[in-house]
Coordinates of C-alpha atoms in Angstrom, one line a residue:
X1 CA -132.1 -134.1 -148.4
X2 CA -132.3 -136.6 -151.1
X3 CA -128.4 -137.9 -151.9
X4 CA -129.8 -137.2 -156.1
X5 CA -129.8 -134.0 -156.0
X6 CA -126.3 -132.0 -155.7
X7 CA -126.5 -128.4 -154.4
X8 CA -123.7 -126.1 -157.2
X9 CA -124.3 -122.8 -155.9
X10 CA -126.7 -120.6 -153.6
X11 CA -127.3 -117.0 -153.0
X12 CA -129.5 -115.7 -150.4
X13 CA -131.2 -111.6 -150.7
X14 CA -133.7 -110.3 -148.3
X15 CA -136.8 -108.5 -150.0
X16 CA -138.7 -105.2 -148.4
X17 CA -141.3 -103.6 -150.3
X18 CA -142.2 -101.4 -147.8
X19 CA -138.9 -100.4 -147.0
X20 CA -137.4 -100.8 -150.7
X21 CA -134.5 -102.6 -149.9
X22 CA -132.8 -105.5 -151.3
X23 CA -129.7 -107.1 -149.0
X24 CA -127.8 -110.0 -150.1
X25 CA -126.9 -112.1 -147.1
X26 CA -124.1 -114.1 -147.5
X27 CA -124.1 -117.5 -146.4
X28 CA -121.3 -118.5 -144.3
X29 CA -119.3 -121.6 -144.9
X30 CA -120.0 -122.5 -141.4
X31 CA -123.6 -121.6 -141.1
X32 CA -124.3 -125.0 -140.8
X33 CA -128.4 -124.5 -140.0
X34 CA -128.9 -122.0 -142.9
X35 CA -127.2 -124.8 -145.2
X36 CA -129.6 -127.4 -143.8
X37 CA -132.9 -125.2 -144.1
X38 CA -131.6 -124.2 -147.4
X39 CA -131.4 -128.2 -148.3
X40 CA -134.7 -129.1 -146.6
X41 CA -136.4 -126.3 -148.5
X42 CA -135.3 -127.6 -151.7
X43 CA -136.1 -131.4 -150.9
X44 CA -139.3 -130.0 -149.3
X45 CA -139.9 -127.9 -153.0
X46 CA -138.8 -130.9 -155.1
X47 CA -141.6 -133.4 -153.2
X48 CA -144.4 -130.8 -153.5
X49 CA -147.3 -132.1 -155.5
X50 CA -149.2 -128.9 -155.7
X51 CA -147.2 -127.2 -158.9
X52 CA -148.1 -125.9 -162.5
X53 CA -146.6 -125.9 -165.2
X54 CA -145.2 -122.9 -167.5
X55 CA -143.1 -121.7 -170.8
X56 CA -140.8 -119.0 -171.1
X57 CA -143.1 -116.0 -173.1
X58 CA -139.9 -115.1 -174.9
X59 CA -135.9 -115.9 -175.0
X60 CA -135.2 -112.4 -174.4
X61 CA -137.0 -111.4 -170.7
X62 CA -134.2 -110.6 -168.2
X63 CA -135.2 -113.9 -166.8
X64 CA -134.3 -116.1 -169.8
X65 CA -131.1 -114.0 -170.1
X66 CA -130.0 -114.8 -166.6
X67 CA -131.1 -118.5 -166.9
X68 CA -128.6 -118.8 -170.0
X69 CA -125.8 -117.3 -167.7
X70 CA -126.5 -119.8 -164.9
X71 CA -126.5 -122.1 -167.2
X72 CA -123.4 -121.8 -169.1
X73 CA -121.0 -120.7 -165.5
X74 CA -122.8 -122.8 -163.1
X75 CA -123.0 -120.9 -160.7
X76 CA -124.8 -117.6 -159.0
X77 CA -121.5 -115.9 -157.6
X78 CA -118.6 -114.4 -158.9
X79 CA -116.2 -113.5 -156.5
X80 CA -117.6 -114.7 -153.7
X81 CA -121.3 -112.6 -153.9
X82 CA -124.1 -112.7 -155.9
X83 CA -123.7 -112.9 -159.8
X84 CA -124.8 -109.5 -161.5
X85 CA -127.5 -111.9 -163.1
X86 CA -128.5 -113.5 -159.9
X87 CA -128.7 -109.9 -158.2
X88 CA -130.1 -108.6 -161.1
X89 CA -132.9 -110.9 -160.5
X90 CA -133.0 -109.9 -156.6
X91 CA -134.1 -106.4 -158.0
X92 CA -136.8 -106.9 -160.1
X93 CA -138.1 -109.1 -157.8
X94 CA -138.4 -105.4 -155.4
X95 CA -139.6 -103.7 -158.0
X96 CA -142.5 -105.9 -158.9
X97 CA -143.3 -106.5 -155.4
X98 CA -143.1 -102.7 -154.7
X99 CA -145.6 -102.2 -158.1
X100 CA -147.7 -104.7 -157.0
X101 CA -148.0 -103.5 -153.5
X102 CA -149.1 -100.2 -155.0
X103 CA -151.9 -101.8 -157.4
X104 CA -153.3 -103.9 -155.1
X105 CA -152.5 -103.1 -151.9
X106 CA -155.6 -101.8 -150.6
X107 CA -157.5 -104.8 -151.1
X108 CA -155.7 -106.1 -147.8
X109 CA -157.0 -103.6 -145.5
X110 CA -155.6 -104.8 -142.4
X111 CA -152.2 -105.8 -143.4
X112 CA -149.9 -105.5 -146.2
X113 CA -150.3 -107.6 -149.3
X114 CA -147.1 -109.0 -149.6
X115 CA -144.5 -109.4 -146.8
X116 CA -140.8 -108.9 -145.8
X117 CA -139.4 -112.2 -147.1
X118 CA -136.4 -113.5 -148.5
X119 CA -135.6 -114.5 -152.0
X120 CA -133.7 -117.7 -152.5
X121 CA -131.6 -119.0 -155.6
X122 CA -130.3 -122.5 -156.3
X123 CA -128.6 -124.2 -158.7
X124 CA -128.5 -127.9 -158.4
X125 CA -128.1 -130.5 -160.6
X126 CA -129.2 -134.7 -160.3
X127 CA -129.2 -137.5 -162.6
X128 CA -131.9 -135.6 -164.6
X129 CA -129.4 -132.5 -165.6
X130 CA -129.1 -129.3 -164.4
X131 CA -131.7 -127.1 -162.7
X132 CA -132.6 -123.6 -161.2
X133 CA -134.9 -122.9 -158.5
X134 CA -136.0 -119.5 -156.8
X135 CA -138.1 -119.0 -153.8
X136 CA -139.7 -116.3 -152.2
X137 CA -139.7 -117.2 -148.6
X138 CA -142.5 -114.9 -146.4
X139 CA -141.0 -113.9 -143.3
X140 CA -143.1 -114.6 -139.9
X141 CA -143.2 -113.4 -136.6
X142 CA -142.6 -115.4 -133.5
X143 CA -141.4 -114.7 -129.6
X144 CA -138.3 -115.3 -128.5
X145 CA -137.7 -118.0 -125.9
X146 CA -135.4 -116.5 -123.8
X147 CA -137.3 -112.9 -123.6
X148 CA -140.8 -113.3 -125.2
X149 CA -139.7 -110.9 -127.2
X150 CA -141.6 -110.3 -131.0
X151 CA -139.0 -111.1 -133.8
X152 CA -139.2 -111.8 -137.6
X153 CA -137.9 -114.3 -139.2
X154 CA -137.8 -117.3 -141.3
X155 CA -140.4 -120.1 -140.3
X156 CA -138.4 -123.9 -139.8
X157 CA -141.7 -125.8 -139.6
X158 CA -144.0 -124.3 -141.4
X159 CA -143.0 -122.4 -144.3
X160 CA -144.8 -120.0 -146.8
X161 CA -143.5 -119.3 -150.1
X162 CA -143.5 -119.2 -153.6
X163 CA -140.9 -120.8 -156.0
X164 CA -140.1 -121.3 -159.5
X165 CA -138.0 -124.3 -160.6
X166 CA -136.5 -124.5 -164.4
X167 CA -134.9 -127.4 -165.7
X168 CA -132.6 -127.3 -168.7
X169 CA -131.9 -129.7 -171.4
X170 CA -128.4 -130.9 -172.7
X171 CA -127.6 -127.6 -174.3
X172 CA -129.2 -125.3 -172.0
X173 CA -132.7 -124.8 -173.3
X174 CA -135.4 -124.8 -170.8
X175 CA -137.0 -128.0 -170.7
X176 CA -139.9 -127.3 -168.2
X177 CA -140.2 -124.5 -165.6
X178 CA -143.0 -125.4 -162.9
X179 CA -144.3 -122.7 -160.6
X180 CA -145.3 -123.4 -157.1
X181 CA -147.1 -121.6 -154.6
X182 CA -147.9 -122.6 -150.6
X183 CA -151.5 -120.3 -151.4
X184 CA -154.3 -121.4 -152.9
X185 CA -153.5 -120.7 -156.4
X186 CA -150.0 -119.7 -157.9
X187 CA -149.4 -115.5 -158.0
X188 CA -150.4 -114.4 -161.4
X189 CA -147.6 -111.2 -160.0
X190 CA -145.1 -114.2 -159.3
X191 CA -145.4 -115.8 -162.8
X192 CA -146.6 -113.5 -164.9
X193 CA -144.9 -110.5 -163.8
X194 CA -141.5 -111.2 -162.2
X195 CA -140.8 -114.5 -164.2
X196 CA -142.4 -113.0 -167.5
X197 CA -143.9 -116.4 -167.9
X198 CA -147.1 -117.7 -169.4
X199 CA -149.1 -120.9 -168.6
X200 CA -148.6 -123.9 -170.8
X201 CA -152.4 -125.2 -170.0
X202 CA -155.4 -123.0 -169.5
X203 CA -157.6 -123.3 -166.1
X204 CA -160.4 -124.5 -168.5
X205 CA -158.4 -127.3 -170.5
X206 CA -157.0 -128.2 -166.9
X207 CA -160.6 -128.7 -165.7
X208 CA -162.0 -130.7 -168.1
X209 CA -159.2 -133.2 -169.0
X210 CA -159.1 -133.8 -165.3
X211 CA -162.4 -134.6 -164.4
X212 CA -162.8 -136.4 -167.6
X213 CA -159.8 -138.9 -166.6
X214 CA -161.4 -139.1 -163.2
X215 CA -164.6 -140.3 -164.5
X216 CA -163.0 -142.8 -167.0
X217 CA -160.6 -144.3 -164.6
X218 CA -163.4 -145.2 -162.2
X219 CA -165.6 -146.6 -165.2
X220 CA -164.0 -150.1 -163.9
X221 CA -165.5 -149.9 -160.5
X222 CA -169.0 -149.7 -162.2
X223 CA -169.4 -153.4 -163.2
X224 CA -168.0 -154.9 -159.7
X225 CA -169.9 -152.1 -157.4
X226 CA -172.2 -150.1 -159.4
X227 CA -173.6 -148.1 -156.4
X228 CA -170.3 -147.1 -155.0
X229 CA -169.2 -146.0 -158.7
X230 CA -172.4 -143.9 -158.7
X231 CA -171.9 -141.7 -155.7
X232 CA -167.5 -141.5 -156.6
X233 CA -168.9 -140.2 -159.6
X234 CA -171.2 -137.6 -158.7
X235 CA -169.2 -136.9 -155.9
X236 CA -165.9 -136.3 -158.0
X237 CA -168.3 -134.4 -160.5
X238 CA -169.5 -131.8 -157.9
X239 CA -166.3 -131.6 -156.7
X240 CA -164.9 -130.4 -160.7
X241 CA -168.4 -127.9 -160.5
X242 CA -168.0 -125.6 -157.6
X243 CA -166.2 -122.3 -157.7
X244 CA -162.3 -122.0 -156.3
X245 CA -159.4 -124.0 -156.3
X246 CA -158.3 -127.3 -157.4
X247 CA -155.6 -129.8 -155.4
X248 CA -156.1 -132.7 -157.4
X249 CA -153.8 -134.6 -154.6
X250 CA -156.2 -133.2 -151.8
X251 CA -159.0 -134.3 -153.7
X252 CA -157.9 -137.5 -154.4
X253 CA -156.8 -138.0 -150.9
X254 CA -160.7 -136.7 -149.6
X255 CA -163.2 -137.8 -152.3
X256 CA -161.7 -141.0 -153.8
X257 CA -158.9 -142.6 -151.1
X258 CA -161.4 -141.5 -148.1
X259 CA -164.0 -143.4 -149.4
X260 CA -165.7 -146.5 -147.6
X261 CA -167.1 -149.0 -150.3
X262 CA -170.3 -150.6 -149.2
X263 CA -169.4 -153.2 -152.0
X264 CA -166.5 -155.0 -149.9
X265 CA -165.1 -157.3 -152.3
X266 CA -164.4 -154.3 -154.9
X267 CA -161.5 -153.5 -152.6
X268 CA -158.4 -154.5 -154.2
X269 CA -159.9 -153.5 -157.8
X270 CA -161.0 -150.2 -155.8
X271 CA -156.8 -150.0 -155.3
X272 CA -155.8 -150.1 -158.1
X273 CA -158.6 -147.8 -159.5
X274 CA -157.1 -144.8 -156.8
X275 CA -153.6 -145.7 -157.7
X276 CA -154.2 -144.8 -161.2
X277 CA -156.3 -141.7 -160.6
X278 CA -152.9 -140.6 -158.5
X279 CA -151.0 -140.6 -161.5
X280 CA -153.7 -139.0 -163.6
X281 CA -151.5 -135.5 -164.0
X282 CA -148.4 -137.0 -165.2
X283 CA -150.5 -139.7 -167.5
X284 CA -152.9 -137.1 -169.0
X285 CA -150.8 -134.4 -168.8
X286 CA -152.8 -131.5 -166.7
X287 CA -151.5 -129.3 -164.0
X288 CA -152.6 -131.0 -160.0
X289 CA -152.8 -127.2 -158.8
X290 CA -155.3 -124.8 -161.0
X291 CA -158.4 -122.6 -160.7
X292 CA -161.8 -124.5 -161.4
X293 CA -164.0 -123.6 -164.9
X294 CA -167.4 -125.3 -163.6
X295 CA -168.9 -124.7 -166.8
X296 CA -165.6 -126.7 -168.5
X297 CA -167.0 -129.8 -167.1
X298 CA -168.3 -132.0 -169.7
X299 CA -170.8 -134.0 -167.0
X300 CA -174.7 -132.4 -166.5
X301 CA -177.5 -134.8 -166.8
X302 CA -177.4 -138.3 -166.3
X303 CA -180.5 -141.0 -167.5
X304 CA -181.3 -144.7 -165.6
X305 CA -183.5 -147.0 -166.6
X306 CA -185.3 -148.1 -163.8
X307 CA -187.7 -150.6 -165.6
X308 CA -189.1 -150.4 -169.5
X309 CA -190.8 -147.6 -168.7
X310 CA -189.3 -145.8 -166.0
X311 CA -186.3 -144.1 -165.8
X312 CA -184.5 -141.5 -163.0
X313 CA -182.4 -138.3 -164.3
X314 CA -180.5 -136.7 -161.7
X315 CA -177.8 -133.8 -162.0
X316 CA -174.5 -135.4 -161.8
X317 CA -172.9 -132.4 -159.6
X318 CA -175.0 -134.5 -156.2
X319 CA -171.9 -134.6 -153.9
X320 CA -174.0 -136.9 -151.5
X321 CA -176.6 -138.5 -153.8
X322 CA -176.7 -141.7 -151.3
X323 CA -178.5 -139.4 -149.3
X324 CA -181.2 -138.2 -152.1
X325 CA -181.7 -141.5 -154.1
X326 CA -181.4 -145.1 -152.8
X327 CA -182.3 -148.7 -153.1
X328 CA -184.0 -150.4 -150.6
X329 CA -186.8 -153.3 -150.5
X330 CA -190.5 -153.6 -149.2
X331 CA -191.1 -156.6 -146.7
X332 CA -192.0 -159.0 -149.2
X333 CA -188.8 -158.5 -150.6
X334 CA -190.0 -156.4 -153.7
X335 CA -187.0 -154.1 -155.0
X336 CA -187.8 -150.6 -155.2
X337 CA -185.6 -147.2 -155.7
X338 CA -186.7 -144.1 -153.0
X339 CA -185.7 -140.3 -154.3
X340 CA -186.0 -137.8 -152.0
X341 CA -189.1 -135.2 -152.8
X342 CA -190.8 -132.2 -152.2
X343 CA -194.4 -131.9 -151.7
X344 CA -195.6 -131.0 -154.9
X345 CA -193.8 -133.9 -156.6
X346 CA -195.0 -136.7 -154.2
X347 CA -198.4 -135.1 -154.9
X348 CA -198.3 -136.4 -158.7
X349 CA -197.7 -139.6 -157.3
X350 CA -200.0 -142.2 -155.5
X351 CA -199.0 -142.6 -151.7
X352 CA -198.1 -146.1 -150.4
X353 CA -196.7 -146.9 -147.3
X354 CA -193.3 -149.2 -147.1
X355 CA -195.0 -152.8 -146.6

């Protein structure tokens, strides 16, 4: 784990809706592999890109209550177990689960909709002040090594949680509070009804700062390799325009880094132009993990002039418009621009072959 960060205090509860049990586990001195998973989930938590970010929806939820306790004892036990305030949370953390289970639990007909897990609490501080951070770590199966045999517990390698990190200011007000979540998108259960929170940035606003910082930071790319610029553009566009989920970091790392430019030379200015979109969320200020709003994006129609009396206008959601329009030359070295077309459009048009 990073040397920054200082580990204060810990508690560790096991969580079972089904059951309706809540068990702290206490965490031996010794236990010198649940102290290092403990660690590496925190480092692990602290490096995740894929977070959002959220305000407290009032000073007096049970959460802000318990934060100002943390906050002013430093620390989560009294007496060698888990704070009333840190149990407390433990708790309500069963009873939303259980509440939840019962709402929407038949939508998961084959399983259950939330699992046996277990329900971490930190409080760290680093060079930046003070923090708290609690996780909800699913428990997974696996087979024992020795006899094969099916057992539950908590997965090393790959782990699947949800966690909530606050950080205070000099005083103890909460500074920021960031929500992350291994699924797709973060629990609206998680956020909005265990941590009583509420999102500081809609999924809409989200959506169309970001793709409208996209576009602009590629705008340089358009004057050294205007083709490559058009298909990043369309491609980031359709990208903003389809229904689910947005990783900005994923799609970073598989529309814009995994590009190959055609236009070689635009390479290092290509760099610098990815480098920047990287830091986008913390430069713009939107969340790097919310739910698309296609109809948020800014970007429908765009107009070329092809000559002074022809121009093309193409929809600017065309995730592979390389493969729809492109420029090409005739043998006597005559530059023309091919679209793509169905039959009744080439009709309206005289036929020539390439020549």
């Amino acid at each position: 784990m990073s040397t920054s960060y200082n580990v204060i205090s810990n508690v560790l509860h096991h969580i079972d809706a089904e059951t309706g049990t809540c068990n702290e586990i206490v965490i031996e001195v010794g236990a010198e592999a649940l102290q290092n998973y403990l660690k590496d989930l925190l480092f692990e938590i602290q490096q995740r890109p894929q977070k959002r970010e959220f305000r407290m929806a009032s000073t007096t939820t049970e959460f802000a209550t318990a934060l100002s306790n943390f906050f002013e004892v430093r620390s989560l036990v009294n007496d060698e177990v888990a704070s009333p305030a840190a149990s407390s949370l433990a708790a309500r953390l069963l009873r939303i689960e259980e509440a939840t289970e019962k709402k929407y639990g038949h939508l998961k007909k084959d399983r259950r909709l939330l699992n046996k897990g277990s329900f971490l609490q930190f409080v760290f501080e680093g060079h930046d002040g003070l923090h708290y951070l609690g996780v909800k770590v699913e428990h997974q199966f696996f087979l024992d090594e020795s006899d094969f045999s099916r057992r539950a517990g908590i997965g090393e390698s790959h782990k699947i949680y949800k966690a909530c990190k606050v950080s205070f200011d000099e005083v103890g007000n909460v500074a920021s509070a960031l929500v992350f979540d291994t699924n797709s998108s973060p629990s609206a259960y998680w956020w909005n009804d265990f941590w009583e929170m509420v999102e500081v940035r809609t999924d809409s606003y989200n959506t169309n700062i970001a793709i409208s910082a996209v576009v602009k930071a590629l705008g340089p790319l358009k004057k050294v390799a205007p083709a490559d610029y058009t298909v990043l553009r369309n491609a980031s566009v359709a990208a903003f325009k389809r229904v689910g989920d947005m990783d900005f970091d994923a799609f970073v790392s598989d529309v814009i880094e995994g590009y190959e430019l055609s236009e070689k030379a635009a390479s290092s200015k290509f760099k610098d132009i990815v480098k920047k979109i990287k830091e986008l969320p913390a430069t713009r200020k939107f969340d790097s993990h919310f739910t698309l709003v296609p109809s948020s994006v800014s970007f429908k129609k765009l107009t070329l002039p092809l000559t002074g009396e022809i121009s093309v206008t193409f929809n600017e959601d065309i995730s592979n418009i390389d493969d729809k329009i492109w420029s090409s030359s005739t043998v006597d070295g005559k530059g023309v621009v091919i679209v793509e077309a169905d039959k009744s459009a080439l009709s309206r048009f005289k036929y020539k072959p390439m020549g």
